[in-house]
């Protein structure tokens, strides 16, 4: 197994749990249009781009709209979402992930972000973690959404790394596919059943050190 010299992190579901804010804003939008969405529906939106999320929601409501209206609705949803995330702070960082990233920095491992979100820099600023990242590749920089490998390949390129020297941390099935398509080792954060295509899965970063992950990767 090639040496891992860089780690690329997904944002939502790995560093912070913004899914509940996305859910609140999408639910409100669906209600405005005249239908409702459930938490189960929200699972389908994780790791998916904003416009694709809207298409899924409209499909749930059985609503068809023209592109101009869809762009307007996505903007409305984002305004509500941004209102919520502007109140975020350090307390919203998921357990153990900041210590883990600090350990990577101390070990000379490069750290990058690979997220579908167009709000990633703002979120990282709010939780005071922007300074850890040697590169940020997010929804503003990519054309092809996960499972396309673009987001992670761009991350590796910005860090001057070959894909085989990069590991990806992801919570969504599409993100794991993207990492695999990029030829990178992929660590799933969540349930083993859902994330069965990851090279290894941890339930959270709680109690997890870089040493533990490095050994697990070497044993693959
Ligand atoms: P925004 P990730 C993704 O982030 C979210 O999981 C997904 O639910 C959201 O629709 C997408 O970002 C776009 O976010 O509307 O802020 O641009 O998991 O790839 O970090
Ligand atoms: Mg995610």
JSON list of C-alpha atoms and ligand atoms in Angstrom, two decimals:
[
{"chain": "A", "resi": 1, "resn": "UNK", "atom": "CA", "xyz": [0.00, 0.00, 0.00]},
{"chain": "A", "resi": 2, "resn": "UNK", "atom": "CA", "xyz": [1.53, 3.39, -1.03]},
{"chain": "A", "resi": 3, "resn": "UNK", "atom": "CA", "xyz": [2.31, 5.81, 1.81]},
{"chain": "A", "resi": 4, "resn": "UNK", "atom": "CA", "xyz": [-0.52, 8.21, 2.71]},
{"chain": "A", "resi": 5, "resn": "UNK", "atom": "CA", "xyz": [0.79, 11.78, 2.58]},
{"chain": "A", "resi": 6, "resn": "UNK", "atom": "CA", "xyz": [-2.51, 13.68, 2.37]},
{"chain": "A", "resi": 7, "resn": "UNK", "atom": "CA", "xyz": [-6.02, 13.32, 3.76]},
{"chain": "A", "resi": 8, "resn": "UNK", "atom": "CA", "xyz": [-9.09, 14.79, 2.05]},
{"chain": "A", "resi": 9, "resn": "UNK", "atom": "CA", "xyz": [-12.18, 15.42, 4.14]},
{"chain": "A", "resi": 10, "resn": "UNK", "atom": "CA", "xyz": [-15.79, 15.73, 3.16]},
{"chain": "A", "resi": 11, "resn": "UNK", "atom": "CA", "xyz": [-17.49, 18.49, 5.22]},
{"chain": "A", "resi": 12, "resn": "UNK", "atom": "CA", "xyz": [-21.15, 17.78, 5.94]},
{"chain": "A", "resi": 13, "resn": "UNK", "atom": "CA", "xyz": [-21.45, 14.58, 7.97]},
{"chain": "A", "resi": 14, "resn": "UNK", "atom": "CA", "xyz": [-17.71, 14.27, 8.59]},
{"chain": "A", "resi": 15, "resn": "UNK", "atom": "CA", "xyz": [-16.61, 17.55, 10.20]},
{"chain": "A", "resi": 16, "resn": "UNK", "atom": "CA", "xyz": [-20.04, 19.03, 11.04]},
{"chain": "A", "resi": 17, "resn": "UNK", "atom": "CA", "xyz": [-23.62, 17.84, 10.97]},
{"chain": "A", "resi": 18, "resn": "UNK", "atom": "CA", "xyz": [-25.28, 20.40, 8.74]},
{"chain": "A", "resi": 19, "resn": "UNK", "atom": "CA", "xyz": [-27.78, 17.84, 7.39]},
{"chain": "A", "resi": 20, "resn": "UNK", "atom": "CA", "xyz": [-30.35, 19.02, 9.95]},
{"chain": "A", "resi": 21, "resn": "UNK", "atom": "CA", "xyz": [-30.05, 22.62, 8.70]},
{"chain": "A", "resi": 22, "resn": "UNK", "atom": "CA", "xyz": [-30.36, 21.49, 5.09]},
{"chain": "A", "resi": 23, "resn": "UNK", "atom": "CA", "xyz": [-33.43, 19.47, 6.13]},
{"chain": "A", "resi": 24, "resn": "UNK", "atom": "CA", "xyz": [-35.08, 22.40, 7.89]},
{"chain": "A", "resi": 25, "resn": "UNK", "atom": "CA", "xyz": [-34.60, 24.70, 4.88]},
{"chain": "A", "resi": 26, "resn": "UNK", "atom": "CA", "xyz": [-35.73, 22.09, 2.31]},
{"chain": "A", "resi": 27, "resn": "UNK", "atom": "CA", "xyz": [-38.77, 21.17, 4.41]},
{"chain": "A", "resi": 28, "resn": "UNK", "atom": "CA", "xyz": [-39.80, 24.80, 4.61]},
{"chain": "A", "resi": 29, "resn": "UNK", "atom": "CA", "xyz": [-39.44, 25.12, 0.85]},
{"chain": "A", "resi": 30, "resn": "UNK", "atom": "CA", "xyz": [-41.52, 21.98, 0.23]},
{"chain": "A", "resi": 31, "resn": "UNK", "atom": "CA", "xyz": [-44.18, 23.33, 2.64]},
{"chain": "A", "resi": 32, "resn": "UNK", "atom": "CA", "xyz": [-44.21, 26.66, 0.74]},
{"chain": "A", "resi": 33, "resn": "UNK", "atom": "CA", "xyz": [-44.90, 24.73, -2.47]},
{"chain": "A", "resi": 34, "resn": "UNK", "atom": "CA", "xyz": [-47.62, 22.66, -0.75]},
{"chain": "A", "resi": 35, "resn": "UNK", "atom": "CA", "xyz": [-46.17, 19.28, 0.27]},
{"chain": "A", "resi": 36, "resn": "UNK", "atom": "CA", "xyz": [-43.97, 17.83, 3.00]},
{"chain": "A", "resi": 37, "resn": "UNK", "atom": "CA", "xyz": [-40.73, 15.85, 3.20]},
{"chain": "A", "resi": 38, "resn": "UNK", "atom": "CA", "xyz": [-39.62, 13.39, 5.89]},
{"chain": "A", "resi": 39, "resn": "UNK", "atom": "CA", "xyz": [-36.26, 12.76, 7.59]},
{"chain": "A", "resi": 40, "resn": "UNK", "atom": "CA", "xyz": [-36.04, 9.62, 5.49]},
{"chain": "A", "resi": 41, "resn": "UNK", "atom": "CA", "xyz": [-36.32, 11.74, 2.33]},
{"chain": "A", "resi": 42, "resn": "UNK", "atom": "CA", "xyz": [-33.51, 13.89, 3.72]},
{"chain": "A", "resi": 43, "resn": "UNK", "atom": "CA", "xyz": [-31.16, 10.88, 3.66]},
{"chain": "A", "resi": 44, "resn": "UNK", "atom": "CA", "xyz": [-31.31, 11.00, -0.14]},
{"chain": "A", "resi": 45, "resn": "UNK", "atom": "CA", "xyz": [-29.96, 14.56, -0.11]},
{"chain": "A", "resi": 46, "resn": "UNK", "atom": "CA", "xyz": [-26.70, 13.86, 1.72]},
{"chain": "A", "resi": 47, "resn": "UNK", "atom": "CA", "xyz": [-23.61, 14.54, -0.38]},
{"chain": "A", "resi": 48, "resn": "UNK", "atom": "CA", "xyz": [-25.82, 15.59, -3.32]},
{"chain": "A", "resi": 49, "resn": "UNK", "atom": "CA", "xyz": [-25.48, 19.04, -4.97]},
{"chain": "A", "resi": 50, "resn": "UNK", "atom": "CA", "xyz": [-27.99, 21.82, -4.25]},
{"chain": "A", "resi": 51, "resn": "UNK", "atom": "CA", "xyz": [-29.73, 21.66, -7.65]},
{"chain": "A", "resi": 52, "resn": "UNK", "atom": "CA", "xyz": [-29.86, 17.86, -7.65]},
{"chain": "A", "resi": 53, "resn": "UNK", "atom": "CA", "xyz": [-31.31, 18.00, -4.11]},
{"chain": "A", "resi": 54, "resn": "UNK", "atom": "CA", "xyz": [-34.05, 20.31, -5.38]},
{"chain": "A", "resi": 55, "resn": "UNK", "atom": "CA", "xyz": [-34.84, 17.91, -8.24]},
{"chain": "A", "resi": 56, "resn": "UNK", "atom": "CA", "xyz": [-35.17, 15.02, -5.74]},
{"chain": "A", "resi": 57, "resn": "UNK", "atom": "CA", "xyz": [-37.50, 17.10, -3.55]},
{"chain": "A", "resi": 58, "resn": "UNK", "atom": "CA", "xyz": [-39.69, 18.17, -6.47]},
{"chain": "A", "resi": 59, "resn": "UNK", "atom": "CA", "xyz": [-39.84, 14.54, -7.56]},
{"chain": "A", "resi": 60, "resn": "UNK", "atom": "CA", "xyz": [-41.05, 13.58, -4.05]},
{"chain": "A", "resi": 61, "resn": "UNK", "atom": "CA", "xyz": [-43.77, 16.25, -4.27]},
{"chain": "A", "resi": 62, "resn": "UNK", "atom": "CA", "xyz": [-44.64, 15.27, -7.84]},
{"chain": "A", "resi": 63, "resn": "UNK", "atom": "CA", "xyz": [-44.00, 18.85, -8.95]},
{"chain": "A", "resi": 64, "resn": "UNK", "atom": "CA", "xyz": [-42.54, 19.91, -12.30]},
{"chain": "A", "resi": 65, "resn": "UNK", "atom": "CA", "xyz": [-41.08, 23.41, -12.71]},
{"chain": "A", "resi": 66, "resn": "UNK", "atom": "CA", "xyz": [-39.08, 25.32, -15.33]},
{"chain": "A", "resi": 67, "resn": "UNK", "atom": "CA", "xyz": [-35.35, 25.95, -14.84]},
{"chain": "A", "resi": 68, "resn": "UNK", "atom": "CA", "xyz": [-35.75, 29.66, -13.97]},
{"chain": "A", "resi": 69, "resn": "UNK", "atom": "CA", "xyz": [-38.18, 28.90, -11.14]},
{"chain": "A", "resi": 70, "resn": "UNK", "atom": "CA", "xyz": [-35.92, 26.10, -9.89]},
{"chain": "A", "resi": 71, "resn": "UNK", "atom": "CA", "xyz": [-32.91, 28.41, -9.70]},
{"chain": "A", "resi": 72, "resn": "UNK", "atom": "CA", "xyz": [-35.03, 30.92, -7.71]},
{"chain": "A", "resi": 73, "resn": "UNK", "atom": "CA", "xyz": [-36.24, 28.24, -5.29]},
{"chain": "A", "resi": 74, "resn": "UNK", "atom": "CA", "xyz": [-32.70, 26.94, -4.75]},
{"chain": "A", "resi": 75, "resn": "UNK", "atom": "CA", "xyz": [-31.60, 30.50, -3.94]},
{"chain": "A", "resi": 76, "resn": "UNK", "atom": "CA", "xyz": [-34.48, 30.88, -1.46]},
{"chain": "A", "resi": 77, "resn": "UNK", "atom": "CA", "xyz": [-33.53, 27.63, 0.24]},
{"chain": "A", "resi": 78, "resn": "UNK", "atom": "CA", "xyz": [-29.91, 28.69, 0.42]},
{"chain": "A", "resi": 79, "resn": "UNK", "atom": "CA", "xyz": [-30.80, 32.03, 2.06]},
{"chain": "A", "resi": 80, "resn": "UNK", "atom": "CA", "xyz": [-32.65, 30.19, 4.82]},
{"chain": "A", "resi": 81, "resn": "UNK", "atom": "CA", "xyz": [-29.84, 27.68, 5.18]},
{"chain": "A", "resi": 82, "resn": "UNK", "atom": "CA", "xyz": [-27.17, 30.41, 5.37]},
{"chain": "A", "resi": 83, "resn": "UNK", "atom": "CA", "xyz": [-29.22, 32.18, 8.04]},
{"chain": "A", "resi": 84, "resn": "UNK", "atom": "CA", "xyz": [-29.01, 29.02, 10.17]},
{"chain": "A", "resi": 85, "resn": "UNK", "atom": "CA", "xyz": [-25.36, 28.20, 9.55]},
{"chain": "A", "resi": 86, "resn": "UNK", "atom": "CA", "xyz": [-24.30, 31.78, 10.23]},
{"chain": "A", "resi": 87, "resn": "UNK", "atom": "CA", "xyz": [-25.11, 30.97, 13.88]},
{"chain": "A", "resi": 88, "resn": "UNK", "atom": "CA", "xyz": [-22.82, 27.91, 13.98]},
{"chain": "A", "resi": 89, "resn": "UNK", "atom": "CA", "xyz": [-19.80, 27.76, 16.26]},
{"chain": "A", "resi": 90, "resn": "UNK", "atom": "CA", "xyz": [-17.11, 25.34, 17.49]},
{"chain": "A", "resi": 91, "resn": "UNK", "atom": "CA", "xyz": [-19.64, 23.34, 19.53]},
{"chain": "A", "resi": 92, "resn": "UNK", "atom": "CA", "xyz": [-20.99, 21.90, 16.25]},
{"chain": "A", "resi": 93, "resn": "UNK", "atom": "CA", "xyz": [-17.73, 20.15, 15.31]},
{"chain": "A", "resi": 94, "resn": "UNK", "atom": "CA", "xyz": [-18.34, 16.38, 15.31]},
{"chain": "A", "resi": 95, "resn": "UNK", "atom": "CA", "xyz": [-16.60, 14.44, 18.13]},
{"chain": "A", "resi": 96, "resn": "UNK", "atom": "CA", "xyz": [-12.88, 13.75, 17.69]},
{"chain": "A", "resi": 97, "resn": "UNK", "atom": "CA", "xyz": [-12.42, 15.16, 14.18]},
{"chain": "A", "resi": 98, "resn": "UNK", "atom": "CA", "xyz": [-10.57, 18.34, 15.17]},
{"chain": "A", "resi": 99, "resn": "UNK", "atom": "CA", "xyz": [-8.08, 16.40, 17.33]},
{"chain": "A", "resi": 100, "resn": "UNK", "atom": "CA", "xyz": [-7.61, 13.93, 14.46]},
{"chain": "A", "resi": 101, "resn": "UNK", "atom": "CA", "xyz": [-6.88, 16.75, 11.98]},
{"chain": "A", "resi": 102, "resn": "UNK", "atom": "CA", "xyz": [-4.51, 18.40, 14.47]},
{"chain": "A", "resi": 103, "resn": "UNK", "atom": "CA", "xyz": [-2.64, 15.09, 14.74]},
{"chain": "A", "resi": 104, "resn": "UNK", "atom": "CA", "xyz": [-2.34, 14.92, 10.93]},
{"chain": "A", "resi": 105, "resn": "UNK", "atom": "CA", "xyz": [-0.87, 18.43, 10.85]},
{"chain": "A", "resi": 106, "resn": "UNK", "atom": "CA", "xyz": [1.58, 17.51, 13.62]},
{"chain": "A", "resi": 107, "resn": "UNK", "atom": "CA", "xyz": [2.61, 14.42, 11.60]},
{"chain": "A", "resi": 108, "resn": "UNK", "atom": "CA", "xyz": [3.28, 16.46, 8.44]},
{"chain": "A", "resi": 109, "resn": "UNK", "atom": "CA", "xyz": [0.26, 15.05, 6.57]},
{"chain": "A", "resi": 110, "resn": "UNK", "atom": "CA", "xyz": [-1.42, 17.51, 4.20]},
{"chain": "A", "resi": 111, "resn": "UNK", "atom": "CA", "xyz": [-5.10, 18.24, 4.85]},
{"chain": "A", "resi": 112, "resn": "UNK", "atom": "CA", "xyz": [-7.65, 19.14, 2.18]},
{"chain": "A", "resi": 113, "resn": "UNK", "atom": "CA", "xyz": [-11.40, 19.64, 1.88]},
{"chain": "A", "resi": 114, "resn": "UNK", "atom": "CA", "xyz": [-13.47, 17.88, -0.79]},
{"chain": "A", "resi": 115, "resn": "UNK", "atom": "CA", "xyz": [-17.10, 18.97, -0.43]},
{"chain": "A", "resi": 116, "resn": "UNK", "atom": "CA", "xyz": [-20.13, 19.45, -2.66]},
{"chain": "A", "resi": 117, "resn": "UNK", "atom": "CA", "xyz": [-21.15, 22.51, -0.63]},
{"chain": "A", "resi": 118, "resn": "UNK", "atom": "CA", "xyz": [-20.83, 26.05, -1.94]},
{"chain": "A", "resi": 119, "resn": "UNK", "atom": "CA", "xyz": [-20.91, 27.30, 1.66]},
{"chain": "A", "resi": 120, "resn": "UNK", "atom": "CA", "xyz": [-17.89, 25.34, 2.89]},
{"chain": "A", "resi": 121, "resn": "UNK", "atom": "CA", "xyz": [-15.52, 28.26, 3.56]},
{"chain": "A", "resi": 122, "resn": "UNK", "atom": "CA", "xyz": [-18.16, 30.06, 5.59]},
{"chain": "A", "resi": 123, "resn": "UNK", "atom": "CA", "xyz": [-18.86, 26.94, 7.66]},
{"chain": "A", "resi": 124, "resn": "UNK", "atom": "CA", "xyz": [-15.14, 26.33, 8.30]},
{"chain": "A", "resi": 125, "resn": "UNK", "atom": "CA", "xyz": [-14.76, 29.96, 9.38]},
{"chain": "A", "resi": 126, "resn": "UNK", "atom": "CA", "xyz": [-17.75, 29.73, 11.72]},
{"chain": "A", "resi": 127, "resn": "UNK", "atom": "CA", "xyz": [-16.38, 26.64, 13.47]},
{"chain": "A", "resi": 128, "resn": "UNK", "atom": "CA", "xyz": [-12.86, 28.11, 13.44]},
{"chain": "A", "resi": 129, "resn": "UNK", "atom": "CA", "xyz": [-11.25, 25.29, 11.45]},
{"chain": "A", "resi": 130, "resn": "UNK", "atom": "CA", "xyz": [-10.36, 27.06, 8.20]},
{"chain": "A", "resi": 131, "resn": "UNK", "atom": "CA", "xyz": [-6.68, 27.39, 9.20]},
{"chain": "A", "resi": 132, "resn": "UNK", "atom": "CA", "xyz": [-6.15, 23.60, 9.18]},
{"chain": "A", "resi": 133, "resn": "UNK", "atom": "CA", "xyz": [-6.78, 23.24, 5.44]},
{"chain": "A", "resi": 134, "resn": "UNK", "atom": "CA", "xyz": [-3.96, 23.28, 2.87]},
{"chain": "A", "resi": 135, "resn": "UNK", "atom": "CA", "xyz": [-6.55, 23.28, 0.09]},
{"chain": "A", "resi": 136, "resn": "UNK", "atom": "CA", "xyz": [-10.30, 23.70, -0.26]},
{"chain": "A", "resi": 137, "resn": "UNK", "atom": "CA", "xyz": [-12.12, 22.15, -3.19]},
{"chain": "A", "resi": 138, "resn": "UNK", "atom": "CA", "xyz": [-15.88, 22.60, -2.98]},
{"chain": "A", "resi": 139, "resn": "UNK", "atom": "CA", "xyz": [-19.04, 23.10, -5.02]},
{"chain": "A", "resi": 140, "resn": "UNK", "atom": "CA", "xyz": [-17.71, 26.46, -6.29]},
{"chain": "A", "resi": 141, "resn": "UNK", "atom": "CA", "xyz": [-14.71, 24.84, -7.97]},
{"chain": "A", "resi": 142, "resn": "UNK", "atom": "CA", "xyz": [-16.13, 21.69, -9.55]},
{"chain": "A", "resi": 143, "resn": "UNK", "atom": "CA", "xyz": [-18.36, 20.92, -12.49]},
{"chain": "A", "resi": 144, "resn": "UNK", "atom": "CA", "xyz": [-19.12, 17.26, -11.85]},
{"chain": "A", "resi": 145, "resn": "UNK", "atom": "CA", "xyz": [-20.78, 16.17, -8.63]},
{"chain": "A", "resi": 146, "resn": "UNK", "atom": "CA", "xyz": [-19.76, 13.07, -6.62]},
{"chain": "A", "resi": 147, "resn": "UNK", "atom": "CA", "xyz": [-19.60, 10.13, -7.55]},
{"chain": "A", "resi": 148, "resn": "UNK", "atom": "CA", "xyz": [-17.47, 11.84, -10.21]},
{"chain": "A", "resi": 149, "resn": "UNK", "atom": "CA", "xyz": [-13.90, 11.89, -8.82]},
{"chain": "A", "resi": 150, "resn": "UNK", "atom": "CA", "xyz": [-13.28, 15.55, -9.86]},
{"chain": "A", "resi": 151, "resn": "UNK", "atom": "CA", "xyz": [-13.54, 17.02, -6.34]},
{"chain": "A", "resi": 152, "resn": "UNK", "atom": "CA", "xyz": [-10.90, 14.67, -4.93]},
{"chain": "A", "resi": 153, "resn": "UNK", "atom": "CA", "xyz": [-8.62, 14.68, -8.00]},
{"chain": "A", "resi": 154, "resn": "UNK", "atom": "CA", "xyz": [-8.57, 18.51, -7.87]},
{"chain": "A", "resi": 155, "resn": "UNK", "atom": "CA", "xyz": [-7.76, 18.30, -4.15]},
{"chain": "A", "resi": 156, "resn": "UNK", "atom": "CA", "xyz": [-4.81, 15.97, -4.83]},
{"chain": "A", "resi": 157, "resn": "UNK", "atom": "CA", "xyz": [-3.60, 18.25, -7.65]},
{"chain": "A", "resi": 158, "resn": "UNK", "atom": "CA", "xyz": [-3.80, 21.35, -5.43]},
{"chain": "A", "resi": 159, "resn": "UNK", "atom": "CA", "xyz": [-1.72, 19.54, -2.82]},
{"chain": "A", "resi": 160, "resn": "UNK", "atom": "CA", "xyz": [0.75, 18.29, -5.46]},
{"chain": "A", "resi": 161, "resn": "UNK", "atom": "CA", "xyz": [0.01, 14.68, -4.54]},
{"chain": "A", "resi": 162, "resn": "UNK", "atom": "CA", "xyz": [-0.65, 11.55, -6.56]},
{"chain": "A", "resi": 163, "resn": "UNK", "atom": "CA", "xyz": [-4.10, 10.06, -5.90]},
{"chain": "A", "resi": 164, "resn": "UNK", "atom": "CA", "xyz": [-2.56, 6.87, -4.48]},
{"chain": "A", "resi": 165, "resn": "UNK", "atom": "CA", "xyz": [-0.92, 8.93, -1.71]},
{"chain": "A", "resi": 166, "resn": "UNK", "atom": "CA", "xyz": [-4.30, 10.38, -0.63]},
{"chain": "A", "resi": 167, "resn": "UNK", "atom": "CA", "xyz": [-6.93, 9.03, 1.76]},
{"chain": "A", "resi": 168, "resn": "UNK", "atom": "CA", "xyz": [-10.54, 10.28, 1.72]},
{"chain": "A", "resi": 169, "resn": "UNK", "atom": "CA", "xyz": [-12.91, 10.54, 4.71]},
{"chain": "A", "resi": 170, "resn": "UNK", "atom": "CA", "xyz": [-16.57, 10.44, 3.61]},
{"chain": "A", "resi": 171, "resn": "UNK", "atom": "CA", "xyz": [-20.04, 9.83, 5.06]},
{"chain": "A", "resi": 172, "resn": "UNK", "atom": "CA", "xyz": [-22.05, 9.49, 1.82]},
{"chain": "A", "resi": 173, "resn": "UNK", "atom": "CA", "xyz": [-22.28, 6.60, -0.64]},
{"chain": "A", "resi": 174, "resn": "UNK", "atom": "CA", "xyz": [-21.74, 8.95, -3.62]},
{"chain": "A", "resi": 175, "resn": "UNK", "atom": "CA", "xyz": [-18.63, 10.35, -1.92]},
{"chain": "A", "resi": 176, "resn": "UNK", "atom": "CA", "xyz": [-17.19, 6.89, -1.36]},
{"chain": "A", "resi": 177, "resn": "UNK", "atom": "CA", "xyz": [-17.73, 6.09, -5.03]},
{"chain": "A", "resi": 178, "resn": "UNK", "atom": "CA", "xyz": [-16.02, 9.38, -5.93]},
{"chain": "A", "resi": 179, "resn": "UNK", "atom": "CA", "xyz": [-12.98, 8.45, -3.81]},
{"chain": "A", "resi": 180, "resn": "UNK", "atom": "CA", "xyz": [-12.81, 5.00, -5.36]},
{"chain": "A", "resi": 181, "resn": "UNK", "atom": "CA", "xyz": [-13.15, 6.49, -8.84]},
{"chain": "A", "resi": 182, "resn": "UNK", "atom": "CA", "xyz": [-10.22, 8.78, -7.96]},
{"chain": "A", "resi": 183, "resn": "UNK", "atom": "CA", "xyz": [-8.11, 5.76, -7.01]},
{"chain": "A", "resi": 184, "resn": "UNK", "atom": "CA", "xyz": [-7.83, 6.82, -3.37]},
{"chain": "A", "resi": 185, "resn": "UNK", "atom": "CA", "xyz": [-8.19, 4.85, -0.15]},
{"chain": "A", "resi": 186, "resn": "UNK", "atom": "CA", "xyz": [-11.57, 5.62, 1.36]},
{"chain": "A", "resi": 187, "resn": "UNK", "atom": "CA", "xyz": [-12.56, 5.64, 5.02]},
{"chain": "A", "resi": 188, "resn": "UNK", "atom": "CA", "xyz": [-16.32, 5.72, 5.57]},
{"chain": "A", "resi": 189, "resn": "UNK", "atom": "CA", "xyz": [-17.74, 7.55, 8.61]},
{"chain": "A", "resi": 190, "resn": "UNK", "atom": "CA", "xyz": [-21.05, 5.96, 9.62]},
{"chain": "A", "resi": 191, "resn": "UNK", "atom": "CA", "xyz": [-22.64, 2.55, 9.36]},
{"chain": "A", "resi": 192, "resn": "UNK", "atom": "CA", "xyz": [-20.79, -0.41, 7.83]},
{"chain": "A", "resi": 193, "resn": "UNK", "atom": "CA", "xyz": [-23.95, -1.64, 6.13]},
{"chain": "A", "resi": 194, "resn": "UNK", "atom": "CA", "xyz": [-24.59, 1.65, 4.34]},
{"chain": "A", "resi": 195, "resn": "UNK", "atom": "CA", "xyz": [-20.95, 2.35, 3.51]},
{"chain": "A", "resi": 196, "resn": "UNK", "atom": "CA", "xyz": [-19.94, -1.17, 2.45]},
{"chain": "A", "resi": 197, "resn": "UNK", "atom": "CA", "xyz": [-17.95, 0.07, -0.55]},
{"chain": "A", "resi": 198, "resn": "UNK", "atom": "CA", "xyz": [-15.48, 1.97, 1.65]},
{"chain": "A", "resi": 199, "resn": "UNK", "atom": "CA", "xyz": [-12.07, 0.36, 2.27]},
{"chain": "A", "resi": 200, "resn": "UNK", "atom": "CA", "xyz": [-12.74, 0.66, 5.98]},
{"chain": "A", "resi": 201, "resn": "UNK", "atom": "CA", "xyz": [-15.50, 2.17, 8.11]},
{"chain": "A", "resi": 202, "resn": "UNK", "atom": "CA", "xyz": [-15.44, 3.91, 11.50]},
{"chain": "A", "resi": 203, "resn": "UNK", "atom": "CA", "xyz": [-18.61, 4.98, 13.30]},
{"chain": "A", "resi": 204, "resn": "UNK", "atom": "CA", "xyz": [-17.08, 8.35, 14.27]},
{"chain": "A", "resi": 205, "resn": "UNK", "atom": "CA", "xyz": [-13.69, 9.95, 15.00]},
{"chain": "A", "resi": 206, "resn": "UNK", "atom": "CA", "xyz": [-14.28, 9.48, 18.76]},
{"chain": "A", "resi": 207, "resn": "UNK", "atom": "CA", "xyz": [-11.18, 7.68, 20.11]},
{"chain": "A", "resi": 208, "resn": "UNK", "atom": "CA", "xyz": [-9.65, 7.36, 16.63]},
{"chain": "A", "resi": 209, "resn": "UNK", "atom": "CA", "xyz": [-6.02, 8.42, 16.09]},
{"chain": "A", "resi": 210, "resn": "UNK", "atom": "CA", "xyz": [-4.00, 8.75, 12.87]},
{"chain": "A", "resi": 211, "resn": "UNK", "atom": "CA", "xyz": [-1.85, 5.85, 14.13]},
{"chain": "A", "resi": 212, "resn": "UNK", "atom": "CA", "xyz": [-4.93, 3.58, 14.26]},
{"chain": "A", "resi": 213, "resn": "UNK", "atom": "CA", "xyz": [-6.07, 4.58, 10.75]},
{"chain": "A", "resi": 214, "resn": "UNK", "atom": "CA", "xyz": [-2.53, 4.26, 9.33]},
{"chain": "A", "resi": 215, "resn": "UNK", "atom": "CA", "xyz": [-2.24, 0.70, 10.67]},
{"chain": "A", "resi": 216, "resn": "UNK", "atom": "CA", "xyz": [-5.67, -0.24, 9.31]},
{"chain": "A", "resi": 217, "resn": "UNK", "atom": "CA", "xyz": [-4.74, 1.15, 5.88]},
{"chain": "A", "resi": 218, "resn": "UNK", "atom": "CA", "xyz": [-1.43, -0.74, 5.90]},
{"chain": "A", "resi": 219, "resn": "UNK", "atom": "CA", "xyz": [-3.32, -3.96, 6.65]},
{"chain": "A", "resi": 220, "resn": "UNK", "atom": "CA", "xyz": [-5.70, -3.60, 3.70]},
{"chain": "B", "resi": 1, "resn": "LIG", "atom": "P1", "xyz": [-24.76, 23.79, -0.49]},
{"chain": "B", "resi": 1, "resn": "LIG", "atom": "P2", "xyz": [-20.71, 17.50, 1.54]},
{"chain": "B", "resi": 1, "resn": "LIG", "atom": "C1", "xyz": [-23.07, 18.49, 0.66]},
{"chain": "B", "resi": 1, "resn": "LIG", "atom": "O1", "xyz": [-21.90, 18.62, 1.41]},
{"chain": "B", "resi": 1, "resn": "LIG", "atom": "C2", "xyz": [-24.27, 18.10, 1.54]},
{"chain": "B", "resi": 1, "resn": "LIG", "atom": "O2", "xyz": [-24.08, 16.82, 2.09]},
{"chain": "B", "resi": 1, "resn": "LIG", "atom": "C3", "xyz": [-25.52, 18.12, 0.69]},
{"chain": "B", "resi": 1, "resn": "LIG", "atom": "O3", "xyz": [-26.65, 17.78, 1.47]},
{"chain": "B", "resi": 1, "resn": "LIG", "atom": "C4", "xyz": [-25.70, 19.53, 0.08]},
{"chain": "B", "resi": 1, "resn": "LIG", "atom": "O4", "xyz": [-26.84, 19.57, -0.76]},
{"chain": "B", "resi": 1, "resn": "LIG", "atom": "C5", "xyz": [-24.44, 19.88, -0.72]},
{"chain": "B", "resi": 1, "resn": "LIG", "atom": "O5", "xyz": [-23.31, 19.80, 0.12]},
{"chain": "B", "resi": 1, "resn": "LIG", "atom": "C6", "xyz": [-24.51, 21.27, -1.32]},
{"chain": "B", "resi": 1, "resn": "LIG", "atom": "O6", "xyz": [-24.49, 22.22, -0.28]},
{"chain": "B", "resi": 1, "resn": "LIG", "atom": "O7", "xyz": [-26.21, 23.97, -0.76]},
{"chain": "B", "resi": 1, "resn": "LIG", "atom": "O8", "xyz": [-24.27, 24.39, 0.80]},
{"chain": "B", "resi": 1, "resn": "LIG", "atom": "O9", "xyz": [-23.90, 24.21, -1.66]},
{"chain": "B", "resi": 1, "resn": "LIG", "atom": "O10", "xyz": [-21.30, 16.35, 2.28]},
{"chain": "B", "resi": 1, "resn": "LIG", "atom": "O11", "xyz": [-20.25, 17.17, 0.12]},
{"chain": "B", "resi": 1, "resn": "LIG", "atom": "O12", "xyz": [-19.68, 18.26, 2.34]},
{"chain": "B", "resi": 2, "resn": "LIG", "atom": "MG1", "xyz": [-21.04, 14.48, 3.43]}
]
